[in-house]
Coordinates of C-alpha atoms and ligand atoms in Angstrom, one line a residue:
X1 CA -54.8 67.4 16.3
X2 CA -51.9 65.0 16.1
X3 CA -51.9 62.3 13.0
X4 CA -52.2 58.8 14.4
X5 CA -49.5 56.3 13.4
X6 CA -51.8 53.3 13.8
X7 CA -55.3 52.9 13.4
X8 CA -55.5 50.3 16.1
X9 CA -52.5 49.6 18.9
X10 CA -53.3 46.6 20.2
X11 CA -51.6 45.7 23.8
X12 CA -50.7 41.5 23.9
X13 CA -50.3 39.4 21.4
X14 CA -52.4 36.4 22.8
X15 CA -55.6 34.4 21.7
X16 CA -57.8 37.8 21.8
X17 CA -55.2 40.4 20.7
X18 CA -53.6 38.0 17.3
X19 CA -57.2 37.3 16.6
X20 CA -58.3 41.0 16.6
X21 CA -55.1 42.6 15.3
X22 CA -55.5 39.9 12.4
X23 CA -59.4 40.5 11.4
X24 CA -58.8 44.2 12.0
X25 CA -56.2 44.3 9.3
X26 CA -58.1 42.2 6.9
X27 CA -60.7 45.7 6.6
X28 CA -58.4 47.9 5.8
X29 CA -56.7 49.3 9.6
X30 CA -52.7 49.8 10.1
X31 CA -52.1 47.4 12.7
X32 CA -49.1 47.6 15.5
X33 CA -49.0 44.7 18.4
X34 CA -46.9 44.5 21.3
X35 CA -45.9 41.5 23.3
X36 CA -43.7 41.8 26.2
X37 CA -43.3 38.3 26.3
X38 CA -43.6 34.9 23.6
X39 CA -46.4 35.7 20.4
X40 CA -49.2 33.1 20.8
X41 CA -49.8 34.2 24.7
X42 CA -50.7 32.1 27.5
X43 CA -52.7 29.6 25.4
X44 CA -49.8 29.0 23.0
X45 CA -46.7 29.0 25.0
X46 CA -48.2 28.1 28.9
X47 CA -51.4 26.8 28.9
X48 CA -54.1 24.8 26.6
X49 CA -51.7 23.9 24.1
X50 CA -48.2 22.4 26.3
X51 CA -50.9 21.6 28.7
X52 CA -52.7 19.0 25.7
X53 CA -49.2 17.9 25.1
X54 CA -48.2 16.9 28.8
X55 CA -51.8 15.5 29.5
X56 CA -51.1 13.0 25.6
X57 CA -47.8 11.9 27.3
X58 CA -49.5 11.2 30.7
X59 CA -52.1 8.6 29.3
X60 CA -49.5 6.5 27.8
X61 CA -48.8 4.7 31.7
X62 CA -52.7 3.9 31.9
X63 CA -52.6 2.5 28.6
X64 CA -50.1 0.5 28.8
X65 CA -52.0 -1.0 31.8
X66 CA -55.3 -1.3 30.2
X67 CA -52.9 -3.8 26.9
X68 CA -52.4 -6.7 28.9
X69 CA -56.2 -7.4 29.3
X70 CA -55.8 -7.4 25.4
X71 CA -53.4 -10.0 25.3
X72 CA -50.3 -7.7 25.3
X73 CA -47.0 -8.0 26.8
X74 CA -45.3 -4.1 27.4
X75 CA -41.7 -4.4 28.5
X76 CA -40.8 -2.5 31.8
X77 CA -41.6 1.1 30.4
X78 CA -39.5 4.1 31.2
X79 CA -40.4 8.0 31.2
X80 CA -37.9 10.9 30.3
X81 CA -39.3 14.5 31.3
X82 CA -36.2 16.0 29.6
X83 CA -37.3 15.0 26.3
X84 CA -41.0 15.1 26.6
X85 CA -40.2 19.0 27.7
X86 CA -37.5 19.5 24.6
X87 CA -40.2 18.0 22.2
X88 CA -43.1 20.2 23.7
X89 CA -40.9 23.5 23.4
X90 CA -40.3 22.4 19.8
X91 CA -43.6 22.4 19.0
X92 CA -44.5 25.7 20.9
X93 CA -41.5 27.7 19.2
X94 CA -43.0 26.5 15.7
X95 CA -46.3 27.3 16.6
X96 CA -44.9 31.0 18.0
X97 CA -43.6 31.4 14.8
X98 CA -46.8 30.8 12.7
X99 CA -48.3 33.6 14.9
X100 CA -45.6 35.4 13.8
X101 CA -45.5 34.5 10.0
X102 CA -49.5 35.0 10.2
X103 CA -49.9 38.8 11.3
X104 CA -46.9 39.7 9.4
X105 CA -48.8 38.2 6.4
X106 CA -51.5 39.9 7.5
X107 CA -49.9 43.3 7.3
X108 CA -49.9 43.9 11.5
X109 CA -46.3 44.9 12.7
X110 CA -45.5 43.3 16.2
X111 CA -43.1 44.9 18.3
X112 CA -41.5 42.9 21.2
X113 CA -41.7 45.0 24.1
X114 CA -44.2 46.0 27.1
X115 CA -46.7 48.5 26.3
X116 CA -48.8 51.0 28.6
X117 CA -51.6 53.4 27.9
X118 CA -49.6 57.2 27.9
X119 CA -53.1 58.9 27.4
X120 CA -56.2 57.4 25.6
X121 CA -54.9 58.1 22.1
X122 CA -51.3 57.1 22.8
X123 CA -49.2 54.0 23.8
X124 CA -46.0 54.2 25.1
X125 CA -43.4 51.4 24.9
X126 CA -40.5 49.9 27.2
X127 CA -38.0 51.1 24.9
X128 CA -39.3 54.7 25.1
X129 CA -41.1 55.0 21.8
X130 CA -44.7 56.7 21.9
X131 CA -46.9 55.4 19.3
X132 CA -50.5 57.5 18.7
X133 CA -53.3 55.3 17.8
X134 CA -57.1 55.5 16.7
X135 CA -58.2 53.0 19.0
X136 CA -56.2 50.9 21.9
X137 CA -57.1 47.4 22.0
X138 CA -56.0 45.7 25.7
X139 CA -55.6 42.0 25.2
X140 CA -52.9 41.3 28.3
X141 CA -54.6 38.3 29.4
X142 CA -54.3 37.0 32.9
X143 CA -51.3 35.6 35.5
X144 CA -51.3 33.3 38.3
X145 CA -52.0 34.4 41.5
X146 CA -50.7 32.9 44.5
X147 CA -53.5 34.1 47.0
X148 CA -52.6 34.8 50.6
X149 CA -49.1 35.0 51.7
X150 CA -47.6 32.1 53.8
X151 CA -44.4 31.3 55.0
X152 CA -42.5 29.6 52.4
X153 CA -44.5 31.1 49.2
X154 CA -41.0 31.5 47.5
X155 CA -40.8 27.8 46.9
X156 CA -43.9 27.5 45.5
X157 CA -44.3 27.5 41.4
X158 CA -47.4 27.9 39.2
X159 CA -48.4 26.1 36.1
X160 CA -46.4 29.1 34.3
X161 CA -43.2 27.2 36.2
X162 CA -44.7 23.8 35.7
X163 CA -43.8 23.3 32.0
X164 CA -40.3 24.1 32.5
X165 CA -39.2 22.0 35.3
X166 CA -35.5 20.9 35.2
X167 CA -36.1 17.7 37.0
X168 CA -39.1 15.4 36.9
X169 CA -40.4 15.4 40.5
X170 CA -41.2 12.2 42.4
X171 CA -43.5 13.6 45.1
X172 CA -46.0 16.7 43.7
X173 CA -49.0 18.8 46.1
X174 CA -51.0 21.0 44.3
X175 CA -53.1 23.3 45.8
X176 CA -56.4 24.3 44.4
X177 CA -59.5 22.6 42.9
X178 CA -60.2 24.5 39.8
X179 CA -59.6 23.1 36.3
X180 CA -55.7 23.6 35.6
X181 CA -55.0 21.9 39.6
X182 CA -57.2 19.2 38.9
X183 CA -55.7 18.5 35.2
X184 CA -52.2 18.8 36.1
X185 CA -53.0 16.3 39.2
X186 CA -53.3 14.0 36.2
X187 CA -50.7 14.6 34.3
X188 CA -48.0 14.2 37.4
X189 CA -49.4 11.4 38.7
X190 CA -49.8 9.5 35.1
X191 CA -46.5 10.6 34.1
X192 CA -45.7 8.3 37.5
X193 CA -45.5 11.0 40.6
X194 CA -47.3 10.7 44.2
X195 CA -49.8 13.3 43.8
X196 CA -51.4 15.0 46.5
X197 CA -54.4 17.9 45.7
X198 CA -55.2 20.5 48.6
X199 CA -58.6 22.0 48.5
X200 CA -59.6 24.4 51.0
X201 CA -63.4 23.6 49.4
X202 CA -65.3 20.2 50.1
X203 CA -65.5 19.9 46.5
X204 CA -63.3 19.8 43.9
X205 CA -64.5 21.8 40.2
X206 CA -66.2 24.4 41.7
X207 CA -69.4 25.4 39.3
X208 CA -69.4 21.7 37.3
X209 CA -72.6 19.8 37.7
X210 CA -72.2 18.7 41.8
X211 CA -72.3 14.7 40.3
X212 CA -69.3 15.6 37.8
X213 CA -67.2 16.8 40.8
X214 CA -67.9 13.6 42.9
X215 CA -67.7 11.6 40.3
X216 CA -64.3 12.9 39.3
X217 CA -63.1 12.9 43.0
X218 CA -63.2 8.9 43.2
X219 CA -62.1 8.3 39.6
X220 CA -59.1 10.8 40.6
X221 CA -58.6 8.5 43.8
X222 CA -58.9 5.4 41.9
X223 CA -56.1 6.6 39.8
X224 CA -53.5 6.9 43.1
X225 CA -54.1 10.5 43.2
X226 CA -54.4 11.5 47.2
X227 CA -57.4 14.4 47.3
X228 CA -57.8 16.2 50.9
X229 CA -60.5 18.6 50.8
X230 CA -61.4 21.4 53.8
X231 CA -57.7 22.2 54.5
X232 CA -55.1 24.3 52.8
X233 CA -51.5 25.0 52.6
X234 CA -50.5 27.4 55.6
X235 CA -46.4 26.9 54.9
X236 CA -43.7 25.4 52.9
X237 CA -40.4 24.5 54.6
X238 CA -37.2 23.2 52.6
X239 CA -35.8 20.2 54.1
X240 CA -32.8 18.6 52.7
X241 CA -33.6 17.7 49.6
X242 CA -37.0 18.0 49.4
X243 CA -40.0 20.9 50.7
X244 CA -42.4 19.9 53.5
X245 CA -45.5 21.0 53.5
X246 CA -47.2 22.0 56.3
X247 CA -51.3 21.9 56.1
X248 CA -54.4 23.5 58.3
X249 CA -55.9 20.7 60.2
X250 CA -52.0 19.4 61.1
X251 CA -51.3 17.1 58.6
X252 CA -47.3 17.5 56.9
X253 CA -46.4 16.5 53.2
X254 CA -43.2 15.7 52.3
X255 CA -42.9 16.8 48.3
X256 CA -40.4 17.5 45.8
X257 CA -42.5 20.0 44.4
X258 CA -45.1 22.7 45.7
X259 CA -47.8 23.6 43.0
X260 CA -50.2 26.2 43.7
X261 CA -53.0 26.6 40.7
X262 CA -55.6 29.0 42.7
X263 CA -56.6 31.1 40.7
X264 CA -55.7 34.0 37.7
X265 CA -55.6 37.7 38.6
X266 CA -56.3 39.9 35.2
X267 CA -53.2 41.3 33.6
X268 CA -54.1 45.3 34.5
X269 CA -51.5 46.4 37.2
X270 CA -49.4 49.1 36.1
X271 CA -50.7 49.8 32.1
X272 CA -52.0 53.5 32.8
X273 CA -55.6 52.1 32.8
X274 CA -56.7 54.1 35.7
X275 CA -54.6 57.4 34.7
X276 CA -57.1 57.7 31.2
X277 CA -60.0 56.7 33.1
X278 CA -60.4 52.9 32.0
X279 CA -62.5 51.8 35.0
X280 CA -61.9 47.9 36.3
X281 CA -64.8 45.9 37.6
X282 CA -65.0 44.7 40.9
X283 CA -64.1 41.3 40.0
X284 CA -60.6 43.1 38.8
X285 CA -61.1 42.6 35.5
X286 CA -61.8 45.7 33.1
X287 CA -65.5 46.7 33.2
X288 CA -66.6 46.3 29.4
X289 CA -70.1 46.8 27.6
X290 CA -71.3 44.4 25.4
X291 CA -69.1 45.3 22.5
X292 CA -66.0 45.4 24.5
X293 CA -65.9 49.0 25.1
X294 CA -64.6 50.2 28.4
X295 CA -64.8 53.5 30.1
X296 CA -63.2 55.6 27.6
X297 CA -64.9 55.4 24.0
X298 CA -62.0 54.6 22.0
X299 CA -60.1 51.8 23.9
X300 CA -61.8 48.1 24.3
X301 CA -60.4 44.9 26.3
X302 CA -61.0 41.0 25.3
X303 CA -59.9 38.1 26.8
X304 CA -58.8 37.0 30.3
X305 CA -58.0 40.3 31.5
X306 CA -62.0 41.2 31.2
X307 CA -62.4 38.4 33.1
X308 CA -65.4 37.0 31.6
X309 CA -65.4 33.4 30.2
X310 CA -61.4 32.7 30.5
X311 CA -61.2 30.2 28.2
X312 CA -59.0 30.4 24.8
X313 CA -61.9 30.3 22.1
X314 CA -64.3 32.8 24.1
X315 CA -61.2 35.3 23.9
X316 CA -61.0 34.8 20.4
X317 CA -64.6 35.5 19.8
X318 CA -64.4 38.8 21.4
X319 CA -61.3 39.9 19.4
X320 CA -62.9 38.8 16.3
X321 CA -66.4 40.7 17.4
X322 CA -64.1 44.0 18.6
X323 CA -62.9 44.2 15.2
X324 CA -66.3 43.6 13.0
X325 CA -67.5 46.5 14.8
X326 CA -64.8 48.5 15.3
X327 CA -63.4 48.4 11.7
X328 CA -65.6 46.2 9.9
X329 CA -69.2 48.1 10.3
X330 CA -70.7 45.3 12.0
X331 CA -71.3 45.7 16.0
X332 CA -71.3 42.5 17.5
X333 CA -71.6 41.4 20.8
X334 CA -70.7 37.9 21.4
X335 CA -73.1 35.4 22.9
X336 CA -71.8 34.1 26.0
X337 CA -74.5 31.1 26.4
X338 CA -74.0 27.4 26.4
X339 CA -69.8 27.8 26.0
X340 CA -69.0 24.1 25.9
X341 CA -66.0 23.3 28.2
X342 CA -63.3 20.5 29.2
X343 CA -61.3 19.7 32.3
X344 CA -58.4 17.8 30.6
X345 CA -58.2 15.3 33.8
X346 CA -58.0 11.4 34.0
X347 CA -61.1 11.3 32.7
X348 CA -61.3 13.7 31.1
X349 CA -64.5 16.2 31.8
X350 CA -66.9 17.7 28.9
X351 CA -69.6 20.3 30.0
X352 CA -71.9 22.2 28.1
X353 CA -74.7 24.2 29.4
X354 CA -76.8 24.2 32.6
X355 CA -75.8 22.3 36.2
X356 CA -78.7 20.4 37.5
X357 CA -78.9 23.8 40.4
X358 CA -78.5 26.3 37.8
X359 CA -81.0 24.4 36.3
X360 CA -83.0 23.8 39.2
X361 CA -82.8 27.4 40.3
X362 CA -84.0 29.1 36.9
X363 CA -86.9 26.3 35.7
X364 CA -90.4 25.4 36.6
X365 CA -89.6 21.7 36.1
X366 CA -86.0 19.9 36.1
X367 CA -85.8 17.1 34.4
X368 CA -82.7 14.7 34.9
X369 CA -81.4 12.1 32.5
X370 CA -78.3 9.9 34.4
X371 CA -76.6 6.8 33.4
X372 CA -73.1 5.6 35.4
X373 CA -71.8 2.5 33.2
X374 CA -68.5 0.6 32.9
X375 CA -66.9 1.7 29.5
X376 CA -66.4 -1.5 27.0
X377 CA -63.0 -1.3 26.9
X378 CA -62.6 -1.5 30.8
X379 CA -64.1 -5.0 30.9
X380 CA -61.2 -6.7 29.1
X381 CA -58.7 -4.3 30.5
X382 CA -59.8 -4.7 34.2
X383 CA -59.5 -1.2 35.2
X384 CA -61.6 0.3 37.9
X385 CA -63.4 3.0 36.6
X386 CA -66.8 4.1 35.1
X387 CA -68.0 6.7 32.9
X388 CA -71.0 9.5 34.1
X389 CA -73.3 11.1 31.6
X390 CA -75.4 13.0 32.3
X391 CA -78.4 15.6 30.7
X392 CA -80.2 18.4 32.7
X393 CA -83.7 18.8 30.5
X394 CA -86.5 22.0 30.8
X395 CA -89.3 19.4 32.0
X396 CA -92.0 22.1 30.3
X397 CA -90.1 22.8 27.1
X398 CA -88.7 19.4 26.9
X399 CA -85.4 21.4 26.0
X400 CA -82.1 19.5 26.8
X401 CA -80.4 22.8 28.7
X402 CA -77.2 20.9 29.7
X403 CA -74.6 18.1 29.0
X404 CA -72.5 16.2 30.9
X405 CA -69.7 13.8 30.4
X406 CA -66.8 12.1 32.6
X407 CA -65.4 9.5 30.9
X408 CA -62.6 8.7 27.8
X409 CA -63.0 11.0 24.9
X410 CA -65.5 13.5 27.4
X411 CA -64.1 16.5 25.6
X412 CA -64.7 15.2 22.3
X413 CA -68.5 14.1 22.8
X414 CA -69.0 17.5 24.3
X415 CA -68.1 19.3 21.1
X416 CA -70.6 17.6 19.2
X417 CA -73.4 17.7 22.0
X418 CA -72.8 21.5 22.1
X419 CA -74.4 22.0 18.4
X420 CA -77.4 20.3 19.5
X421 CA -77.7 21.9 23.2
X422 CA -77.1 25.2 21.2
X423 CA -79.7 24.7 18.8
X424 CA -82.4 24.1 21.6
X425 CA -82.5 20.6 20.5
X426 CA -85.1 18.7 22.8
X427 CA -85.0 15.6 24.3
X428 CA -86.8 14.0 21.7
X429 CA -84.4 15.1 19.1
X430 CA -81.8 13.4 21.1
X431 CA -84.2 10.2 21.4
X432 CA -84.7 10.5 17.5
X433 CA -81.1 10.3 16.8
X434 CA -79.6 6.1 16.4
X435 CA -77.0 5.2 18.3
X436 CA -74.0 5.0 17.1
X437 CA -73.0 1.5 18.2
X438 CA -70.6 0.3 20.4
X439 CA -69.6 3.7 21.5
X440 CA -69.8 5.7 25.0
X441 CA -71.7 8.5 23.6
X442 CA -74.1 6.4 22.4
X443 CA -75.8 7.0 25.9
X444 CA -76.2 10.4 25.0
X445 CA -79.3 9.4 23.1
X446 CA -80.6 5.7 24.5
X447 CA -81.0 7.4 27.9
X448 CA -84.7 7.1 28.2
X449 CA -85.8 6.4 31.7
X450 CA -85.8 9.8 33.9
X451 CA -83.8 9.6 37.1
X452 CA -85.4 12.7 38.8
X453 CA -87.7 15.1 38.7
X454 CA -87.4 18.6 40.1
X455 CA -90.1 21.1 40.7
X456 CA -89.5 24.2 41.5
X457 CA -91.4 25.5 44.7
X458 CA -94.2 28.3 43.6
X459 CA -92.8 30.7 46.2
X460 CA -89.2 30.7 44.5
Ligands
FAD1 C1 -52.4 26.1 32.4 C2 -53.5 26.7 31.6 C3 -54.3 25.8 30.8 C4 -55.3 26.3 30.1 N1 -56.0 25.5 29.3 C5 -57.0 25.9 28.6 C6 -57.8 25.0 27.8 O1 -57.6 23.8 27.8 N2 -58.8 25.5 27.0 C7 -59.0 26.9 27.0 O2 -59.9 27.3 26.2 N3 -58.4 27.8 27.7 C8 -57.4 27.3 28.5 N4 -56.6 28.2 29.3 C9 -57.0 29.6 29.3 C10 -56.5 30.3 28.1 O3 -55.1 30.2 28.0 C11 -56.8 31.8 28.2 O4 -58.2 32.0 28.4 C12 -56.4 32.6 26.9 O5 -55.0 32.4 26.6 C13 -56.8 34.1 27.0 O6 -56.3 34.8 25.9 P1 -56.0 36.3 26.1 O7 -55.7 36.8 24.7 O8 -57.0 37.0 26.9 O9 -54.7 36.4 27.0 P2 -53.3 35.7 26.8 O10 -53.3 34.5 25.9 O11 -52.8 35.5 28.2 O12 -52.4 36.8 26.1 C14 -52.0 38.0 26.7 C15 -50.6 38.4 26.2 O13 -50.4 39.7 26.6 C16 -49.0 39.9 26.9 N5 -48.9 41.1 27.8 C17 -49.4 41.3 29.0 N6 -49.1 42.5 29.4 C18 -48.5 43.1 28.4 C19 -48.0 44.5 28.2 N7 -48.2 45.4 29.1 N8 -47.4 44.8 27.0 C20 -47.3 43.8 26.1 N9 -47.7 42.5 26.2 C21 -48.4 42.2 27.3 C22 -48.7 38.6 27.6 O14 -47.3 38.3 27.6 C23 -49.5 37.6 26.8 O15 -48.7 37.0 25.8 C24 -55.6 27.7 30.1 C25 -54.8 28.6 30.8 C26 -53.8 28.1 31.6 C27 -52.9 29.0 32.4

């Protein structure tokens, strides 16, 4: 049999392949990555992280709003995309480089090319190389996807397009309601665009708690941010200088830019997968057990392109867990329950746990804990808006089984809430804990009166 040159080959070089190409090295394997495209993946160099950035920049217009209740006087601000982009690409290229710096350190040699599978003990690379590996490792991530074709779907641009844009535009539509639509709503329209956001659903946030979503919908409106639900996009028409939108339902959008954010389509097209017998879900992510492990016993998939929990720290997990029992004698499978989550949106959006019908669907008795309050700082500032928290509790167990917050610093609270909602703390824990006064959170544990009470019907 043919030596391997690599103990492990791992295929992207994102949140879930650095992760496990780093740990795996740390016991002892001979590492080899390939990225076809920027180290650090989509997280680092097109999502979470340029996203945080863009979202910072965009609160400065509210608060300069909110200072003149406070007695201040901001001269006539102005806004330059060019260098809010040049600073952001600063950041990301050192942060690329630390990836790089990191596995290097580490001992993991990262080649810069596209890899496929050639059989199940080989990869072969762009540049024609075969390398033979113990085990293959695919961590390609995810990629926008555009959904149906319509006329016009050439001047459309993702999120992926989004970051780079050489001119600030005046007039955005974004279609879709999911998370990255909804956040980068907010970050146009505070960075001073008209924002329009197409949903083809009633609701925006599809699976968040159904109060979050309408709660969000009016805060979003508040903001100037123009929401039509129950229509989409059917074409896209350049006009002069600008694109005109044409939507179901009749209704035409003049915009400088056409955003569509609906959805991600795992990274598997075209990587040999089906060829060694790697089997994809029906989802179209790759089928994995609980370790990882695909089809074929000696190649595992983490990350977005498993299509599991797509979030940045869930994909790190599992490349952290593929390696302690691949090469580090400890099988673990990672525990997918009570992932906390944000929606980076004006509010912001914190989420942990159950939804008051997920809840209501799996337990006897639904207990629900709501309070709707004008923050502090909006009564000397003036500004419309109020904050929604909210806690779904097992009315038998007493357990609180979900969190929710819309409101300033939502992400943050949520971090903190997740330890306790993770721990099975009850409600009584949370009505033993002080306040921590004056804060927004503090609601978190003063709530006391119930708002409603759900049974479940015996039949169910
Ligand atoms: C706009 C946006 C905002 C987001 N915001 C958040 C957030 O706030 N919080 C959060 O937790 N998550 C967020 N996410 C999701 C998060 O980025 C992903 O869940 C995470 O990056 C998944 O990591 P991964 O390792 O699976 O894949 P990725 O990070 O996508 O890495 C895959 C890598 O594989 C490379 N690759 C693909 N095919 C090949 C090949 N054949 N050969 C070599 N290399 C290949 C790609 O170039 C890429 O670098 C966001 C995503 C987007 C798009």
């Amino acid at each position: 049999m043919a030596k391997n040159d690599v103990d492990l080959f791992v295929i992207g070089g994102g949140s879930g392949g650095v992760r496990a190409a780093r740990i795996a090295a740390g016991y002892g394997a001979k590492v080899m990555v390939a990225e076809k495209y920027r180290l650090g993946g989509t997280c680092v160099i097109r999502g979470c992280v340029p996203k945080k950035l863009f979202v910072y920049a965009s609160r400065f217009s509210g608060e300069f709003e909110d200072a003149a209740g406070f007695g201040w006087t901001v001269p006539q601000s102005s806004f330059d995309w060019a260098t809010l982009v040049a600073n952001k690409d600063r950041e990301i290229g050192r942060l690329e480089a630390a990836y790089g710096a990191m596995l290097e350190k580490a001992g993991v040699r990262v080649v810069k090319d596209r890899a496929v599978l050639d059989d199940a003990h080989a990869v072969r690379l762009a540049n024609g190389s075969r390398v033979r590996a113990g085990y293959v490792l695919i961590a390609t991530g995810a990629a926008p996807s555009y959904g149906d074709p319509i006329p016009g779907l050439e001047h459309v641009i993702s999120s992926n397009e989004a970051f780079h844009l050489s001119e600030f535009p005046r007039r955005v539509l974004i279609q879709g309601g999911g998370y990255i639509a909804v956040e980068f709503a907010g970050i146009f329209a505070g960075l001073g665009s008209h924002v329009t956001l197409v949903y083809r659903g009633e609701k925006i946030l599809r699976g968040f708690d159904d109060d979050v979503r309408a709660h969000l919908r009016v805060e979003m409106e508040a903001r100037g941010i123009r929401v039509l639900t129950g229509c989409k996009v059917t074409a896209v028409e350049k006009a002069g200088g600008h694109y005109s939108v044409q939507l179901s339902g009749g209704n035409q959008i003049p915009a400088n830019r056409v955003m569509f954010a609906t959805g991600r389509r795992p990274n598997v097209a075209k990587m040999g997968l089906e060829e060694v017998g790697v089997a994809i879900a029906g989802d179209g992510g790759i089928a994995v057990d609980e370790y990882s492990r695909t089809t074929r016993q000696n190649i595992y998939a983490v990350g977005d392109v498993t299509n599991r929990i797509n979030l940045t720290p869930v994909a790190i997990r599992e490349g952290h867990a593929f390696a302690d029992t691949v090469f580090g004698g400890k099988p673990t499978a990672v525990d997918y329950t009570n992932v906390p989550t944000a929606v980076f949106s004006d509010p912001e959006v914190g989420t942990v746990g159950l939804t008051e019908t997920e809840a209501r669907a799996r337990l006897a008795q639904t207990d629900i804990y709501e309070a709707m309050f004008k923050p502090l700082k909006a009564t000397l500032s003036g500004r419309d808006t109020c904050v929604l928290m909210k806690l779904v509790v097992d009315g038998l167990s007493d357990r609180v089984v979900g969190c929710h917050v819309v409101g300033e610093g939502a992400a943050e609270i949520t971090q903190v809430a997740a330890i306790a909602v993770k721990m099975g703390a009850k409600k009584a824990d949370f009505d033993a804990t002080i306040a921590l006064h004056p804060t927004a959170a503090e609601e978190l544990v003063t709530m006391r009166k119930k708002t409603a009470t759900h049974l479940r019907a015996a039949a169910e």
